């Protein structure tokens, strides 16, 4: 089985722009969750989607949004980029449950976003 | 609110040394606890997990026991190898996903 695929691998944007990141989960997995990783704040949970519905949300401003398609692929969008949004964005998929069920998460390699 | 605390890094050990990385959690209920590892340039991988009190997770020589009385899930390995050099994250899953800050481990020959 192919793993979790995130595209693009690297992205450079300027302040004020918007960006869309993509995540393709492992085939058959229905849950996709997103995380932001920075040296200062560590790993923080952004949100989780299951069957095209947002099921859980972390403490991020409304500039961060996402969606999930019927094939379980997910996109994350950040509008009006700020310098502090520079980070590695990771997505993870799991077969069926919410992240809160303790089901194993399968992570992608991430998208490294740099905001100049 | 819920939180996860890990020992500060970086940790540098010689090959074959004993490893302990402390992890304590706070939660309103009884979370599932995990250790994930991130090797350089890669995404996170599940190392081990425990879903209830007194459970012991183990994998690749690493072990951690879910201690409800001390709200801890410390990671241990009896003899580390250079290939264990990575960042280790403790994770608490209940109604929220809470990662610890990560502990960087460097093992030198």
GROMACS .gro file of C-alpha atoms in nm, chain A residues 13 20 38 58 67 70 79:
model
    7
   13UNK     CA    1   0.514   3.225  -0.036
   20UNK     CA    2  -0.331   2.526  -0.042
   38UNK     CA    3   0.757   2.459   1.435
   58UNK     CA    4  -0.744   2.282   1.738
   67UNK     CA    5  -1.182   2.026   0.351
   70UNK     CA    6  -1.541   1.206  -0.124
   79UNK     CA    7  -0.519   3.268   0.381
   0.00000   0.00000   0.00000
